[in-house]
Coordinates of C-alpha atoms in Angstrom, one line a residue:
Chain U
G1 CA 0.0 0.0 0.0
D2 CA 0.9 3.7 -0.1
S3 CA 3.0 5.1 2.7
V4 CA 5.2 8.0 3.7
T5 CA 8.5 7.8 5.6
Q6 CA 10.0 10.8 7.3
M7 CA 13.3 11.2 9.1
E8 CA 13.2 10.8 12.9
G9 CA 13.3 13.9 15.0
P10 CA 13.9 16.0 16.7
V11 CA 15.9 18.1 14.4
T12 CA 17.7 20.8 16.5
L13 CA 19.2 23.8 14.8
S14 CA 20.5 27.2 15.5
E15 CA 18.8 30.2 14.1
E16 CA 19.8 30.9 10.5
A17 CA 21.0 27.4 9.9
F18 CA 20.0 25.4 6.8
L19 CA 17.2 22.9 7.2
T20 CA 16.5 19.6 5.4
I21 CA 13.8 17.2 6.5
N22 CA 13.8 14.1 4.4
C23 CA 10.6 12.5 3.1
T24 CA 10.2 9.5 0.9
Y25 CA 7.1 7.8 -0.3
T26 CA 5.8 4.6 -1.7
A27 CA 2.8 4.9 -4.1
T28 CA 0.9 2.7 -6.5
G29 CA -0.1 5.7 -8.6
Y30 CA 0.8 9.3 -9.1
P31 CA -0.2 11.2 -5.9
S32 CA 0.0 14.8 -5.0
L33 CA 2.5 15.5 -2.2
F34 CA 2.2 17.9 0.7
W35 CA 4.0 19.3 3.7
Y36 CA 1.9 20.3 6.6
V37 CA 3.1 22.1 9.8
Q38 CA 1.6 21.8 13.3
Y39 CA 2.4 24.4 15.9
P40 CA 1.9 23.6 19.6
G41 CA -1.7 23.2 20.5
E42 CA -3.0 23.8 17.0
G43 CA -4.2 21.9 14.0
L44 CA -2.4 21.3 10.8
Q45 CA -1.6 24.1 8.3
L46 CA -0.7 23.4 4.7
L47 CA 2.8 24.6 4.1
L48 CA 3.3 23.7 0.4
K49 CA 2.3 21.1 -2.1
A50 CA 3.3 19.6 -5.5
T51 CA 0.9 17.8 -7.8
K52 CA 3.2 16.2 -10.3
A53 CA 6.8 15.1 -10.9
D54 CA 9.4 17.8 -11.0
D55 CA 7.0 20.4 -9.5
K56 CA 8.5 22.6 -6.8
G57 CA 6.3 23.8 -4.0
S58 CA 7.3 26.8 -2.0
N59 CA 6.0 29.0 0.8
K60 CA 7.5 31.2 3.5
G61 CA 11.0 30.3 2.4
F62 CA 10.4 26.6 2.5
E63 CA 10.8 24.5 -0.7
A64 CA 10.3 20.9 -1.7
T65 CA 10.6 19.3 -5.1
Y66 CA 8.6 16.2 -6.2
R67 CA 11.2 13.7 -7.3
K68 CA 9.6 10.7 -9.0
E69 CA 13.0 9.0 -9.7
T70 CA 13.9 8.9 -6.0
T71 CA 10.3 8.9 -4.7
S72 CA 11.2 11.9 -2.5
F73 CA 9.8 15.2 -1.4
H74 CA 12.4 16.7 1.0
L75 CA 11.7 19.9 2.8
E76 CA 14.3 22.6 2.8
K77 CA 14.8 26.1 4.1
G78 CA 17.9 28.2 3.7
S79 CA 17.7 30.1 7.0
V80 CA 15.4 28.9 9.9
Q81 CA 14.0 31.1 12.5
V82 CA 12.9 30.4 16.1
S83 CA 9.3 30.8 14.9
D84 CA 9.8 27.8 12.6
S85 CA 9.9 25.5 15.6
A86 CA 7.0 23.0 15.1
V87 CA 6.2 19.5 13.9
Y88 CA 6.4 19.0 10.1
F89 CA 4.3 16.3 8.4
C90 CA 4.9 15.0 4.9
A91 CA 1.8 13.5 3.2
L92 CA 0.4 12.2 0.0
S93 CA -3.1 11.9 -1.5
Y94 CA -4.9 11.0 -4.7
N95 CA -8.2 12.6 -5.7
T96 CA -9.9 10.5 -3.1
D97 CA -9.0 13.2 -0.7
K98 CA -7.6 10.8 2.0
L99 CA -4.3 12.1 3.2
I100 CA -1.6 9.5 4.1
F101 CA 0.8 11.1 6.6
G102 CA 4.3 10.4 7.7
T103 CA 5.1 10.2 11.4
G104 CA 6.1 13.8 11.7
T105 CA 9.4 15.5 12.4
R106 CA 9.8 17.9 15.3
L107 CA 12.0 20.9 14.5
Q108 CA 13.5 22.9 17.4
V109 CA 15.3 26.1 16.5
F110 CA 17.4 27.9 19.2
P111 CA 18.5 31.5 19.1
Chain I
K1 CA -13.7 33.7 5.2
A2 CA -14.0 31.8 8.5
G3 CA -11.8 28.7 8.9
V4 CA -12.8 25.2 10.0
T5 CA -14.3 25.2 13.5
Q6 CA -14.5 22.2 15.8
T7 CA -16.4 21.9 19.0
P8 CA -15.7 21.2 21.8
R9 CA -12.0 21.9 21.9
Y10 CA -11.4 19.7 25.0
L11 CA -13.4 16.8 26.3
I12 CA -13.0 14.4 29.2
K13 CA -15.0 11.1 29.3
T14 CA -14.8 7.8 31.1
R15 CA -14.5 4.4 29.6
G16 CA -17.8 3.0 28.2
Q17 CA -19.3 6.4 27.5
Q18 CA -20.0 7.8 24.1
V19 CA -19.0 11.1 22.6
T20 CA -20.0 13.3 19.7
L21 CA -17.6 15.8 18.1
S22 CA -18.7 18.5 15.7
C23 CA -17.0 20.1 12.7
S24 CA -18.1 23.1 10.6
P25 CA -16.2 23.3 7.3
I26 CA -15.3 26.5 5.5
S27 CA -18.3 28.1 3.9
G28 CA -18.9 26.6 0.4
H29 CA -16.8 23.5 1.1
R30 CA -18.8 20.3 0.7
S31 CA -16.3 17.7 1.8
V32 CA -15.2 16.9 5.4
S33 CA -12.6 14.4 6.5
W34 CA -11.8 13.3 10.0
Y35 CA -8.4 12.2 11.3
Q36 CA -7.2 10.8 14.6
Q37 CA -3.8 11.9 15.9
T38 CA -2.1 9.9 18.7
P39 CA 1.6 9.8 19.8
G40 CA 1.8 6.1 19.0
Q41 CA -0.1 5.8 15.7
G42 CA 0.4 9.3 14.3
L43 CA -2.2 10.8 12.0
Q44 CA -4.8 8.3 10.7
F45 CA -7.7 8.8 8.4
L46 CA -11.1 8.0 9.9
F47 CA -13.6 8.8 7.1
E48 CA -14.6 11.4 4.6
Y49 CA -18.1 12.8 3.8
F50 CA -19.2 14.6 0.7
S51 CA -22.7 15.9 0.2
E52 CA -24.0 13.9 3.2
T53 CA -22.6 10.6 1.9
Q54 CA -19.6 8.7 3.3
R55 CA -17.2 8.5 0.4
N56 CA -14.2 7.0 2.0
K57 CA -13.5 5.1 5.2
G58 CA -10.3 4.3 7.1
N59 CA -9.5 1.2 9.1
F60 CA -11.3 1.9 12.4
P61 CA -13.8 -0.3 14.3
G62 CA -17.5 0.3 13.9
R63 CA -17.6 2.2 17.2
F64 CA -16.4 5.1 15.2
S65 CA -19.1 6.6 13.0
G66 CA -20.0 9.9 11.4
R67 CA -22.5 11.8 9.4
Q68 CA -22.8 15.0 7.5
F69 CA -25.7 17.4 7.3
S70 CA -27.2 19.3 4.4
N71 CA -25.3 22.4 5.5
S72 CA -22.0 20.4 5.3
R73 CA -21.5 20.4 9.0
S74 CA -20.3 17.0 10.2
E75 CA -20.3 15.0 13.4
M76 CA -18.4 12.0 14.4
N77 CA -19.4 9.7 17.2
V78 CA -17.4 7.2 19.2
S79 CA -19.4 4.7 21.3
T80 CA -18.2 2.6 24.2
L81 CA -15.0 4.6 24.7
E82 CA -11.8 2.9 25.4
L83 CA -8.6 4.4 26.9
G84 CA -6.9 4.1 23.5
D85 CA -9.4 6.5 22.0
S86 CA -7.7 9.3 23.8
A87 CA -6.4 11.5 20.9
L88 CA -6.6 14.7 19.1
Y89 CA -9.4 14.5 16.5
L90 CA -8.9 16.7 13.5
C91 CA -11.4 17.7 10.9
A92 CA -10.5 19.0 7.5
S93 CA -12.6 20.5 4.8
L94 CA -12.1 20.9 1.1
S95 CA -14.2 22.3 -1.7
G96 CA -14.8 18.9 -3.4
R97 CA -14.8 20.6 -6.8
G98 CA -11.4 19.6 -7.9
G99 CA -8.1 20.3 -6.2
N100 CA -7.2 18.3 -3.1
E101 CA -6.0 20.9 -0.6
Q102 CA -7.4 20.2 2.8
F103 CA -7.9 22.9 5.5
F104 CA -7.7 21.7 9.0
G105 CA -9.5 22.8 12.1
P106 CA -7.8 23.2 15.5
G107 CA -9.0 19.7 16.7
T108 CA -10.8 18.3 19.7
R109 CA -8.6 16.9 22.4
L110 CA -10.4 13.8 23.8
T111 CA -9.2 12.3 27.0
V112 CA -10.7 9.0 28.2
L113 CA -10.2 8.1 31.8

């Protein structure tokens, strides 16, 4: 079946460091890929998405490219801020609207 | 445009009781999905409703049920609560007219004692 695998956390960085959170997927078809972020005590917010191979999603300085050849959708940011501290979820879905999530990666950014 | 609202935000119940959670989607959105979030199992899909019909269902026991009303508001019900049902229950809405971006509510934190 379809699944999403994320790197274990927590990821601990100093402010202005470069961020990479790895995400790989297994899919029987051609899903859309998403990154969601969850701040403490809140629900999920869509961070970015990509709907087909080679698409790049970007938002708030975060980027991820849909790589079909490596079945990956790694999240990157050039310079993290303390306010980026949160849990990040990689997910996939088809048009059936059911999202399949990875286990989440906690990011902690220190000043 | 108002976001997805969920009520109540927090709930404490005891084993064996039942509970009903409510979700109001974004105005104009016709699809509502429910997810359970726990530390052990992560985020798991419960079910999805579109125009009052259940369109998709996850792998949960029959104690978990839901419905959707004509105004697109949705409720989920859990009967005969177990300790393992303690979780954050998230509701998401999307327009249902193409595109698959889901907008999540803040969740209902259910604690079963």
